[in-house]
Structure formats: structure tokens, C-alpha cells
Amino acid sequence: MVDEGTRKTLSNIPLLTTKAGPRDKELWIQRLKEEYQSLIKYVQNNKSADNDWFRLESNKEGTKWFGKCWYIHDLLKYEFAVEFDIPVTYPVTAPEIALPELDGKTAKMYRGGKICLSDHFKPLWARNVPKFGIGHAMALGLGPWLAVEIPDLISKGVVSYKEKANS
Amino acid sequence: MTTIEELQAKIAELEAKLSAQNATARNKIDSMSAEVVDSNPYSRLMALKRMGIVDNYENIRLYTCAVVGVGGVGSVTAEMLTRCGIGKLILFDYDKVELANMNRLFFQPHQSGMSKVEAAAQTLRNINPDVEIVTYNYNITTTDNFQHFMDTISTGNLTNGPVDLVLSCVDNFEARYTINTACNELNIKWFESGVAENAVSGHIQFIVPGETACFACAPPLIVASNIDEKTLKRDGVCAASLPTTMGIVAGFLVQNTLKYLLQFGEVTHYLGYSALNDFFPTMRMKPNPNCEDRYCRKRQEEYAAKPKPVKEENVAKTEEKPLHEENEWGISLVDESATPEEVPKSVAEGLSYAYEEGPKVLRDEANPQDDVNLDELMAQMKSM
Ligand SMILES: [Zn+2]
């Protein structure tokens, strides 16, 4: 079920059209352009809504992605490194987003710090191939995960605030 | 401080332990014998021949299986095949043994920290040195490794041909889908296996490209577990697991593998297991002519062109969809995706799809934004 909040989040992320994965050579380049266009627009929308919460970049081939995400809790900014590979079967299967530094700190993760997704994510993704891209995986997978898990990890003292030079 | 004498005594003690261990490891055996003596590890297996269950048990030494995922199901699967004297096993996994795995069978606490494939190979070689064991410690779903995975399963048998079976013992959709892609493309038969995240149901499925439904032909099936999903609490954990359910599923998997390889009995195409009521649904599924995997469609054409004896029971057909639905998917934002508990569209008694399919897109649509430059987009994103 898509609730109002999800619907609103999704309206900020342009949909994609090319169904191609990393094995598809030229079509993958096309898809990659769409991924970047969609992500750029999503980040712009986040910024203008004062809800900027991640940055991503990829290797030249677009198969490995890395960056950071952050979560504001009690006016403090908690930042985490994000990484994932684009699976060969993308976009039929979604990327498995990982926060390696939290690996082993919460039960809501699989090996390597891959986040555990809700029961709703996979059906929703499967029904929206190839329209959903990396931005959607971030918004529907990582976003809700951070919102639930980070406050919990902070309250348990597993995650603590690190003073950082303001960027 | 420890004295030299104490250290020397300790070394002697450890050496004695080590040589005792090595003495129990046996040498390789050239050919399987049916002789019933307590030193013959194959006598009880070869007895299957004498009893008329299997015609030529020793042929098992000619076969090669790839086991993808050496966790709760895969490790037990590999052990069973090793004890049965299979010719060669190729193991794939990229995980490490952890103490958190000790609720399952096979791995031992002292192996913590080792890669699962390395720890498994060590144990398996010790159990049966006749089995050739090759290991790969990587994730098959990434572009870097996928081609190597394809090459390995297409040339990895004892005579450098394709493996006889791929046994999927992975715990996630992405890896299953990857195996499906590879096996359709290479035309290799495989078994899919799985245990539900609630640990009380599981299944195995035999996939013969073009002949039975592949993993992409329909959404994954779930075995009714008689649990009201609304009462199922998932807070705080990803998945539960039980050694029992995993052992049972591994047993089903290897039993059907043996039946297929040694040609006895009937291989079940889909066998489910619901632990709470000991319910075992079985069925057979035809491939979907509109499967989105083009190699599945190609294998289906090849199969259709082949003459075959007709004998099919309890066949559930996957739903047919128009080959190319008009552009509607480009307009609608998100389907009212149903939650798993809302969908139970029954496939066979006690079996339903995990979710309803969305409209499929078979053709890759060209996009009219060819003038944008990828490098510029990457740079723009980086500077945000
Ligand atoms: Zn198929």
C-alpha cells in the first residue's frame, strides 16, 4: 500500500524509462543518464524543501555507487557513508544499499551492512520496473530505514554524535 | 613466565593431537566398492544398487554441482553431496562464518572469521577426499563477478563442460534472479531453494530452462504458513532461522538432486513445506510465454520445437500477459501495490504469489534525451 507520505516523496523523483542493466552496453549508458538526471532533480527538490539528506556518485561505468547520507536528530547531524553495487539484473532487482560502518551494530541489517527492507519495498519495486531508479531505492529503502533505526541506535548509545568540520 | 621445557611439552602434546587427527583422515579411493566392510565409506550407498533403487550409483562420481550460497541450507547440501560421493562441488559465497550462525548446522565455532567457502572446503575435504572441491569467495550479482560465475558454471565440470546442476541456496531475491539469468542464458538446469524469513516454511523448485517456469516467469511463490501476517512481528530483526527447517529443505534439495542425477524416482518440480501444520504442497508450473527474460523465451521456443512424450499432472499455468502493453506505465506513478497479506492469489492449494505483478515492459524504450552528456551529468551531481 502506498501511503500519502510515500506518494509525496515519490512525486519528487522523476521516473525512468529505459529498461537496461550494466550488461546492456549502450542502453546502459542511456539508463545511466536517466539515473543521474533523476537523482540531480531529486537532490534539487530536497534542497529546496530543506530536506537535503544524501549525496551519491558512481564510478565511470555506473556500476559502483558511493556517497553519504545524513540524519538530523535533536538538531544534531549524524552522517554515514553509503555504498552499493548495481546488480547485473538491475533494474529488475533493486540495488542493496549498505551502510558499512553500522555493520554488526543492528539486527536490521544483512551482512556487509546491507539494510533490511520492509515487506512493502520489493513488491513496490517489482511493480514499477523500469520506472524506479536509484533515487527511488534511496527514498523508499534507505530513507525510512534511517528514520526508524537511527533514533533507536542513538538512544541505545550505539551511534553517537561526532563533531565535524562543517561542510 | 613459561619455561622452554613447558613450551616443548606443549608442542609435543599438540603434535600428538595433530597426528591423531591426520591418522583418521583417509586416502582417496579409486573406485566405489560395494564390499561391506567397516572401512568402506561407500558400502551403504552402493547397497542402493543391490536393492534395486538405483541402477548405477557409482555414476555419481561423474557429476558436478555448483552450490551457490553456503549458509544454513547450502552448507548442509554440500555436506550431503560430499558424503554421497559426488564427483565435484563448486562453492560460491562471500560471507564469513560468525558465531551468529551457530544455530544452524555444519559450521563450528572455531571456524568463526573464516570465509564460509574456505571453512566448508576444509570440512568437506576431510569428510571425503574423493570429492573435488573448488571455491569462489565473491558476490555473483555484481558485474565484476557475474561473467566469471557464468564462465565457471559453463566450463566447471570434470571434463570442462557445463555443471550438471546449479543448486541455489542463497537467501535473497537478487542472487536468485542472477542465477536464473545465468542458467537461462547458458541453458543449465537448476534447483531453487528457500526458507522463509519467519523460519517456518520453505520450498525447492526444479527449473529446466524452457520447460518449467523460471524464476522470472512469475512473482515468487509463498507457502501458506497459517500465520496471520498481521500478528507477525518483524520489529528489530531481519530474519529468523531454525536448523530444522534449513536441514529439511537441504534434504529435499539433495534428495531431488540425487533422483535427477542418478535417474531414480520422480523429480518434484515444486515442493513446499509448511512447518506449523506439516503441509507439503507440490505442483508443476509451465513457463510464461511472455517471461521478461528473453533467454527464457528462447529456451521455450527450443523446447516447443522438440518432440516430447506428453505426461503432465497438476499443472498450474502462469498468467499470460499481452506481449507489449501500451505506454501506460510511463504515465501512472505508482500502482496501488498490495501488501503481501492482501494478495494471496492461489496458484495451487496452500501456495500463492508473494505479490501481484506489475505491467511488464519487454522492449527497451529509447529516450529522447540523447544530447545530454554523461560526464557532464556526473560532474553536475558531484558539485551539488
Ligand atoms: Zn521465464
PDB file of C-alpha atoms in Angstrom, chain B residues 63-272:
ATOM      1  CA  TYR B  63      28.686 -35.356 -11.773  1.00  0.00           C
ATOM      2  CA  THR B  64      29.378 -31.789 -10.796  1.00  0.00           C
ATOM      3  CA  CYS B  65      27.084 -29.470  -8.861  1.00  0.00           C
ATOM      4  CA  ALA B  66      27.574 -25.782  -8.201  1.00  0.00           C
ATOM      5  CA  VAL B  67      26.263 -24.728  -4.798  1.00  0.00           C
ATOM      6  CA  VAL B  68      25.578 -21.007  -4.660  1.00  0.00           C
ATOM      7  CA  GLY B  69      25.277 -19.776  -1.096  1.00  0.00           C
ATOM      8  CA  VAL B  70      26.962 -21.853   1.605  1.00  0.00           C
ATOM      9  CA  GLY B  71      24.778 -20.804   4.544  1.00  0.00           C
ATOM     10  CA  GLY B  72      22.222 -22.772   6.546  1.00  0.00           C
ATOM     11  CA  VAL B  73      20.905 -24.665   3.520  1.00  0.00           C
ATOM     12  CA  GLY B  74      23.932 -24.634   1.197  1.00  0.00           C
ATOM     13  CA  SER B  75      26.464 -25.954   3.683  1.00  0.00           C
ATOM     14  CA  VAL B  76      24.256 -28.908   4.609  1.00  0.00           C
ATOM     15  CA  THR B  77      23.544 -29.512   0.934  1.00  0.00           C
ATOM     16  CA  ALA B  78      27.268 -29.587   0.202  1.00  0.00           C
ATOM     17  CA  GLU B  79      27.899 -31.947   3.107  1.00  0.00           C
ATOM     18  CA  MET B  80      25.196 -34.373   1.970  1.00  0.00           C
ATOM     19  CA  LEU B  81      26.531 -34.422  -1.581  1.00  0.00           C
ATOM     20  CA  THR B  82      30.073 -34.879  -0.284  1.00  0.00           C
ATOM     21  CA  ARG B  83      29.033 -37.832   1.838  1.00  0.00           C
ATOM     22  CA  CYS B  84      27.191 -39.266  -1.169  1.00  0.00           C
ATOM     23  CA  GLY B  85      30.462 -39.127  -3.114  1.00  0.00           C
ATOM     24  CA  ILE B  86      29.579 -36.580  -5.805  1.00  0.00           C
ATOM     25  CA  GLY B  87      32.362 -36.016  -8.349  1.00  0.00           C
ATOM     26  CA  LYS B  88      32.872 -32.286  -7.925  1.00  0.00           C
ATOM     27  CA  LEU B  89      31.399 -29.395  -5.991  1.00  0.00           C
ATOM     28  CA  ILE B  90      31.881 -25.738  -6.841  1.00  0.00           C
ATOM     29  CA  LEU B  91      31.019 -23.477  -3.920  1.00  0.00           C
ATOM     30  CA  PHE B  92      30.172 -19.771  -4.143  1.00  0.00           C
ATOM     31  CA  ASP B  93      29.657 -17.432  -1.187  1.00  0.00           C
ATOM     32  CA  TYR B  94      31.151 -14.159   0.006  1.00  0.00           C
ATOM     33  CA  ASP B  95      30.198 -14.323   3.641  1.00  0.00           C
ATOM     34  CA  LYS B  96      32.237 -15.178   6.703  1.00  0.00           C
ATOM     35  CA  VAL B  97      31.406 -17.707   9.411  1.00  0.00           C
ATOM     36  CA  GLU B  98      30.090 -15.944  12.518  1.00  0.00           C
ATOM     37  CA  LEU B  99      29.013 -17.116  15.944  1.00  0.00           C
ATOM     38  CA  ALA B 100      25.555 -15.861  14.977  1.00  0.00           C
ATOM     39  CA  ASN B 101      25.425 -18.789  12.505  1.00  0.00           C
ATOM     40  CA  MET B 102      25.761 -21.423  15.214  1.00  0.00           C
ATOM     41  CA  ASN B 103      22.016 -22.016  15.458  1.00  0.00           C
ATOM     42  CA  ARG B 104      22.395 -23.745  12.102  1.00  0.00           C
ATOM     43  CA  LEU B 105      24.093 -26.979  11.117  1.00  0.00           C
ATOM     44  CA  PHE B 106      27.573 -27.631   9.712  1.00  0.00           C
ATOM     45  CA  PHE B 107      29.873 -24.766  10.730  1.00  0.00           C
ATOM     46  CA  GLN B 108      31.689 -24.861  14.065  1.00  0.00           C
ATOM     47  CA  PRO B 109      32.619 -22.080  16.477  1.00  0.00           C
ATOM     48  CA  HIS B 110      36.356 -22.439  15.811  1.00  0.00           C
ATOM     49  CA  GLN B 111      35.713 -21.539  12.164  1.00  0.00           C
ATOM     50  CA  SER B 112      34.435 -18.067  13.051  1.00  0.00           C
ATOM     51  CA  GLY B 113      36.055 -15.418  10.940  1.00  0.00           C
ATOM     52  CA  MET B 114      36.949 -17.769   8.078  1.00  0.00           C
ATOM     53  CA  SER B 115      35.249 -17.339   4.743  1.00  0.00           C
ATOM     54  CA  LYS B 116      32.314 -19.751   4.512  1.00  0.00           C
ATOM     55  CA  VAL B 117      33.626 -21.362   1.339  1.00  0.00           C
ATOM     56  CA  GLU B 118      37.090 -21.917   2.804  1.00  0.00           C
ATOM     57  CA  ALA B 119      35.745 -23.313   6.074  1.00  0.00           C
ATOM     58  CA  ALA B 120      33.329 -25.543   4.164  1.00  0.00           C
ATOM     59  CA  ALA B 121      36.020 -26.832   1.805  1.00  0.00           C
ATOM     60  CA  GLN B 122      38.224 -27.738   4.773  1.00  0.00           C
ATOM     61  CA  THR B 123      35.497 -29.778   6.465  1.00  0.00           C
ATOM     62  CA  LEU B 124      34.252 -31.385   3.262  1.00  0.00           C
ATOM     63  CA  ARG B 125      37.708 -32.481   2.069  1.00  0.00           C
ATOM     64  CA  ASN B 126      38.251 -34.068   5.426  1.00  0.00           C
ATOM     65  CA  ILE B 127      34.933 -35.931   5.254  1.00  0.00           C
ATOM     66  CA  ASN B 128      35.504 -37.202   1.738  1.00  0.00           C
ATOM     67  CA  PRO B 129      38.789 -36.551  -0.081  1.00  0.00           C
ATOM     68  CA  ASP B 130      37.399 -38.157  -3.236  1.00  0.00           C
ATOM     69  CA  VAL B 131      35.246 -35.130  -3.966  1.00  0.00           C
ATOM     70  CA  GLU B 132      36.919 -32.360  -5.907  1.00  0.00           C
ATOM     71  CA  ILE B 133      36.053 -29.068  -4.253  1.00  0.00           C
ATOM     72  CA  VAL B 134      36.549 -25.662  -5.802  1.00  0.00           C
ATOM     73  CA  THR B 135      35.599 -22.445  -4.019  1.00  0.00           C
ATOM     74  CA  TYR B 136      34.910 -18.850  -5.017  1.00  0.00           C
ATOM     75  CA  ASN B 137      34.648 -16.185  -2.378  1.00  0.00           C
ATOM     76  CA  TYR B 138      32.660 -13.477  -4.165  1.00  0.00           C
ATOM     77  CA  ASN B 139      29.220 -12.000  -4.716  1.00  0.00           C
ATOM     78  CA  ILE B 140      27.821 -13.308  -8.018  1.00  0.00           C
ATOM     79  CA  THR B 141      25.391 -10.402  -8.508  1.00  0.00           C
ATOM     80  CA  THR B 142      27.968  -7.719  -9.270  1.00  0.00           C
ATOM     81  CA  THR B 143      29.111  -7.002 -12.803  1.00  0.00           C
ATOM     82  CA  ASP B 144      32.720  -7.783 -11.901  1.00  0.00           C
ATOM     83  CA  ASN B 145      31.920 -11.312 -10.810  1.00  0.00           C
ATOM     84  CA  PHE B 146      28.945 -12.296 -12.925  1.00  0.00           C
ATOM     85  CA  GLN B 147      30.933 -13.126 -16.053  1.00  0.00           C
ATOM     86  CA  HIS B 148      33.344 -15.237 -14.039  1.00  0.00           C
ATOM     87  CA  PHE B 149      30.387 -17.020 -12.462  1.00  0.00           C
ATOM     88  CA  MET B 150      28.933 -17.731 -15.924  1.00  0.00           C
ATOM     89  CA  ASP B 151      32.287 -18.991 -17.201  1.00  0.00           C
ATOM     90  CA  THR B 152      32.751 -21.194 -14.158  1.00  0.00           C
ATOM     91  CA  ILE B 153      29.385 -22.918 -14.323  1.00  0.00           C
ATOM     92  CA  SER B 154      29.618 -23.364 -18.096  1.00  0.00           C
ATOM     93  CA  THR B 155      33.091 -24.946 -18.026  1.00  0.00           C
ATOM     94  CA  GLY B 156      33.405 -26.249 -14.482  1.00  0.00           C
ATOM     95  CA  ASN B 157      32.513 -29.931 -14.694  1.00  0.00           C
ATOM     96  CA  LEU B 158      35.039 -32.756 -14.584  1.00  0.00           C
ATOM     97  CA  THR B 159      35.533 -32.630 -18.360  1.00  0.00           C
ATOM     98  CA  ASN B 160      35.434 -28.832 -18.666  1.00  0.00           C
ATOM     99  CA  GLY B 161      31.805 -28.752 -19.768  1.00  0.00           C
ATOM    100  CA  PRO B 162      28.814 -27.171 -18.014  1.00  0.00           C
ATOM    101  CA  VAL B 163      27.963 -28.260 -14.478  1.00  0.00           C
ATOM    102  CA  ASP B 164      25.171 -30.818 -14.245  1.00  0.00           C
ATOM    103  CA  LEU B 165      23.118 -28.739 -11.840  1.00  0.00           C
ATOM    104  CA  VAL B 166      23.277 -25.406 -10.109  1.00  0.00           C
ATOM    105  CA  LEU B 167      21.831 -25.525  -6.597  1.00  0.00           C
ATOM    106  CA  SER B 168      20.658 -22.143  -5.410  1.00  0.00           C
ATOM    107  CA  CYS B 169      20.926 -21.910  -1.636  1.00  0.00           C
ATOM    108  CA  VAL B 170      21.013 -18.138  -1.437  1.00  0.00           C
ATOM    109  CA  ASP B 171      18.903 -16.056   0.893  1.00  0.00           C
ATOM    110  CA  ASN B 172      17.854 -13.167  -1.310  1.00  0.00           C
ATOM    111  CA  PHE B 173      15.835 -12.310  -4.383  1.00  0.00           C
ATOM    112  CA  GLU B 174      18.722 -10.555  -6.169  1.00  0.00           C
ATOM    113  CA  ALA B 175      21.004 -13.586  -6.122  1.00  0.00           C
ATOM    114  CA  ARG B 176      18.178 -15.936  -7.193  1.00  0.00           C
ATOM    115  CA  TYR B 177      17.381 -13.660 -10.074  1.00  0.00           C
ATOM    116  CA  THR B 178      21.054 -13.593 -11.043  1.00  0.00           C
ATOM    117  CA  ILE B 179      21.283 -17.391 -11.051  1.00  0.00           C
ATOM    118  CA  ASN B 180      18.110 -17.502 -13.119  1.00  0.00           C
ATOM    119  CA  THR B 181      19.586 -15.100 -15.675  1.00  0.00           C
ATOM    120  CA  ALA B 182      22.777 -17.143 -15.963  1.00  0.00           C
ATOM    121  CA  CYS B 183      21.030 -20.517 -16.186  1.00  0.00           C
ATOM    122  CA  ASN B 184      18.543 -19.363 -18.828  1.00  0.00           C
ATOM    123  CA  GLU B 185      21.356 -17.918 -20.889  1.00  0.00           C
ATOM    124  CA  LEU B 186      23.594 -20.986 -20.536  1.00  0.00           C
ATOM    125  CA  ASN B 187      20.711 -23.473 -20.648  1.00  0.00           C
ATOM    126  CA  ILE B 188      21.697 -25.121 -17.371  1.00  0.00           C
ATOM    127  CA  LYS B 189      19.155 -26.858 -15.151  1.00  0.00           C
ATOM    128  CA  TRP B 190      18.978 -25.635 -11.585  1.00  0.00           C
ATOM    129  CA  PHE B 191      17.194 -26.025  -8.298  1.00  0.00           C
ATOM    130  CA  GLU B 192      15.982 -23.040  -6.406  1.00  0.00           C
ATOM    131  CA  SER B 193      15.572 -23.437  -2.662  1.00  0.00           C
ATOM    132  CA  GLY B 194      14.485 -21.139   0.086  1.00  0.00           C
ATOM    133  CA  VAL B 195      13.455 -20.799   3.674  1.00  0.00           C
ATOM    134  CA  ALA B 196      11.043 -18.042   4.645  1.00  0.00           C
ATOM    135  CA  GLU B 197      12.319 -15.239   6.846  1.00  0.00           C
ATOM    136  CA  ASN B 198       9.929 -16.426   9.559  1.00  0.00           C
ATOM    137  CA  ALA B 199      11.798 -19.777   9.529  1.00  0.00           C
ATOM    138  CA  VAL B 200       8.646 -21.895   9.434  1.00  0.00           C
ATOM    139  CA  SER B 201       8.230 -22.547   5.739  1.00  0.00           C
ATOM    140  CA  GLY B 202      10.442 -23.384   2.817  1.00  0.00           C
ATOM    141  CA  HIS B 203      10.480 -24.801  -0.683  1.00  0.00           C
ATOM    142  CA  ILE B 204      12.519 -26.237  -3.501  1.00  0.00           C
ATOM    143  CA  GLN B 205      11.838 -25.742  -7.200  1.00  0.00           C
ATOM    144  CA  PHE B 206      13.377 -27.517 -10.201  1.00  0.00           C
ATOM    145  CA  ILE B 207      13.915 -25.176 -13.108  1.00  0.00           C
ATOM    146  CA  VAL B 208      14.560 -26.616 -16.540  1.00  0.00           C
ATOM    147  CA  PRO B 209      15.007 -23.626 -18.878  1.00  0.00           C
ATOM    148  CA  GLY B 210      12.207 -23.516 -21.451  1.00  0.00           C
ATOM    149  CA  GLU B 211      10.403 -26.473 -19.917  1.00  0.00           C
ATOM    150  CA  THR B 212       9.316 -25.367 -16.465  1.00  0.00           C
ATOM    151  CA  ALA B 213       8.605 -21.885 -15.144  1.00  0.00           C
ATOM    152  CA  CYS B 214      11.765 -19.931 -14.471  1.00  0.00           C
ATOM    153  CA  PHE B 215      12.281 -17.587 -11.549  1.00  0.00           C
ATOM    154  CA  ALA B 216      11.337 -14.585 -13.707  1.00  0.00           C
ATOM    155  CA  CYS B 217       8.180 -16.194 -15.194  1.00  0.00           C
ATOM    156  CA  ALA B 218       6.039 -15.215 -12.200  1.00  0.00           C
ATOM    157  CA  PRO B 219       6.430 -13.491  -8.855  1.00  0.00           C
ATOM    158  CA  PRO B 220       7.977 -15.712  -6.172  1.00  0.00           C
ATOM    159  CA  LEU B 221       5.620 -18.192  -4.536  1.00  0.00           C
ATOM    160  CA  ILE B 222       4.933 -18.280  -0.855  1.00  0.00           C
ATOM    161  CA  VAL B 223       3.836 -21.322   1.049  1.00  0.00           C
ATOM    162  CA  ALA B 224       0.856 -20.678   3.304  1.00  0.00           C
ATOM    163  CA  SER B 225       2.218 -20.843   6.817  1.00  0.00           C
ATOM    164  CA  ASN B 226      -1.108 -20.469   8.597  1.00  0.00           C
ATOM    165  CA  ILE B 227       0.206 -17.389  10.324  1.00  0.00           C
ATOM    166  CA  ASP B 228      -1.891 -14.297  10.300  1.00  0.00           C
ATOM    167  CA  GLU B 229       0.656 -11.919   8.765  1.00  0.00           C
ATOM    168  CA  LYS B 230      -0.722  -9.089  10.874  1.00  0.00           C
ATOM    169  CA  THR B 231       0.376 -10.826  14.036  1.00  0.00           C
ATOM    170  CA  LEU B 232       3.845 -11.488  12.644  1.00  0.00           C
ATOM    171  CA  LYS B 233       6.195  -9.101  14.396  1.00  0.00           C
ATOM    172  CA  ARG B 234       9.238  -8.071  12.450  1.00  0.00           C
ATOM    173  CA  ASP B 235      10.401  -5.261  14.685  1.00  0.00           C
ATOM    174  CA  GLY B 236      14.070  -5.386  15.423  1.00  0.00           C
ATOM    175  CA  VAL B 237      15.090  -8.292  13.215  1.00  0.00           C
ATOM    176  CA  CYS B 238      15.520  -9.079   9.550  1.00  0.00           C
ATOM    177  CA  ALA B 239      15.050 -12.790   9.671  1.00  0.00           C
ATOM    178  CA  ALA B 240      14.694 -15.752  11.984  1.00  0.00           C
ATOM    179  CA  SER B 241      16.180 -19.167  11.264  1.00  0.00           C
ATOM    180  CA  LEU B 242      15.913 -22.702  12.541  1.00  0.00           C
ATOM    181  CA  PRO B 243      18.339 -25.573  11.895  1.00  0.00           C
ATOM    182  CA  THR B 244      15.346 -27.872  11.463  1.00  0.00           C
ATOM    183  CA  THR B 245      13.674 -26.038   8.586  1.00  0.00           C
ATOM    184  CA  MET B 246      17.007 -25.468   6.861  1.00  0.00           C
ATOM    185  CA  GLY B 247      18.024 -29.103   7.272  1.00  0.00           C
ATOM    186  CA  ILE B 248      14.674 -30.288   5.906  1.00  0.00           C
ATOM    187  CA  VAL B 249      14.909 -28.026   2.875  1.00  0.00           C
ATOM    188  CA  ALA B 250      18.515 -29.126   2.242  1.00  0.00           C
ATOM    189  CA  GLY B 251      17.331 -32.739   2.494  1.00  0.00           C
ATOM    190  CA  PHE B 252      14.583 -32.125  -0.071  1.00  0.00           C
ATOM    191  CA  LEU B 253      17.057 -30.375  -2.318  1.00  0.00           C
ATOM    192  CA  VAL B 254      19.680 -33.092  -2.262  1.00  0.00           C
ATOM    193  CA  GLN B 255      17.124 -35.902  -2.470  1.00  0.00           C
ATOM    194  CA  ASN B 256      15.773 -34.443  -5.687  1.00  0.00           C
ATOM    195  CA  THR B 257      19.276 -33.731  -6.932  1.00  0.00           C
ATOM    196  CA  LEU B 258      20.171 -37.414  -6.455  1.00  0.00           C
ATOM    197  CA  LYS B 259      16.954 -38.519  -8.158  1.00  0.00           C
ATOM    198  CA  TYR B 260      17.711 -36.279 -11.103  1.00  0.00           C
ATOM    199  CA  LEU B 261      21.385 -37.215 -11.443  1.00  0.00           C
ATOM    200  CA  LEU B 262      21.019 -40.950 -10.843  1.00  0.00           C
ATOM    201  CA  GLN B 263      17.658 -41.226 -12.584  1.00  0.00           C
ATOM    202  CA  PHE B 264      15.526 -42.888  -9.967  1.00  0.00           C
ATOM    203  CA  GLY B 265      12.057 -41.992  -8.737  1.00  0.00           C
ATOM    204  CA  GLU B 266      10.436 -38.751  -9.839  1.00  0.00           C
ATOM    205  CA  VAL B 267      11.910 -35.316  -9.511  1.00  0.00           C
ATOM    206  CA  THR B 268       9.424 -32.934  -7.897  1.00  0.00           C
ATOM    207  CA  HIS B 269       9.167 -29.633  -9.723  1.00  0.00           C
ATOM    208  CA  TYR B 270       7.935 -27.647  -6.778  1.00  0.00           C
ATOM    209  CA  LEU B 271       7.835 -28.884  -3.235  1.00  0.00           C
ATOM    210  CA  GLY B 272       6.747 -26.605  -0.429  1.00  0.00           C
TER     211      GLY B 272
END
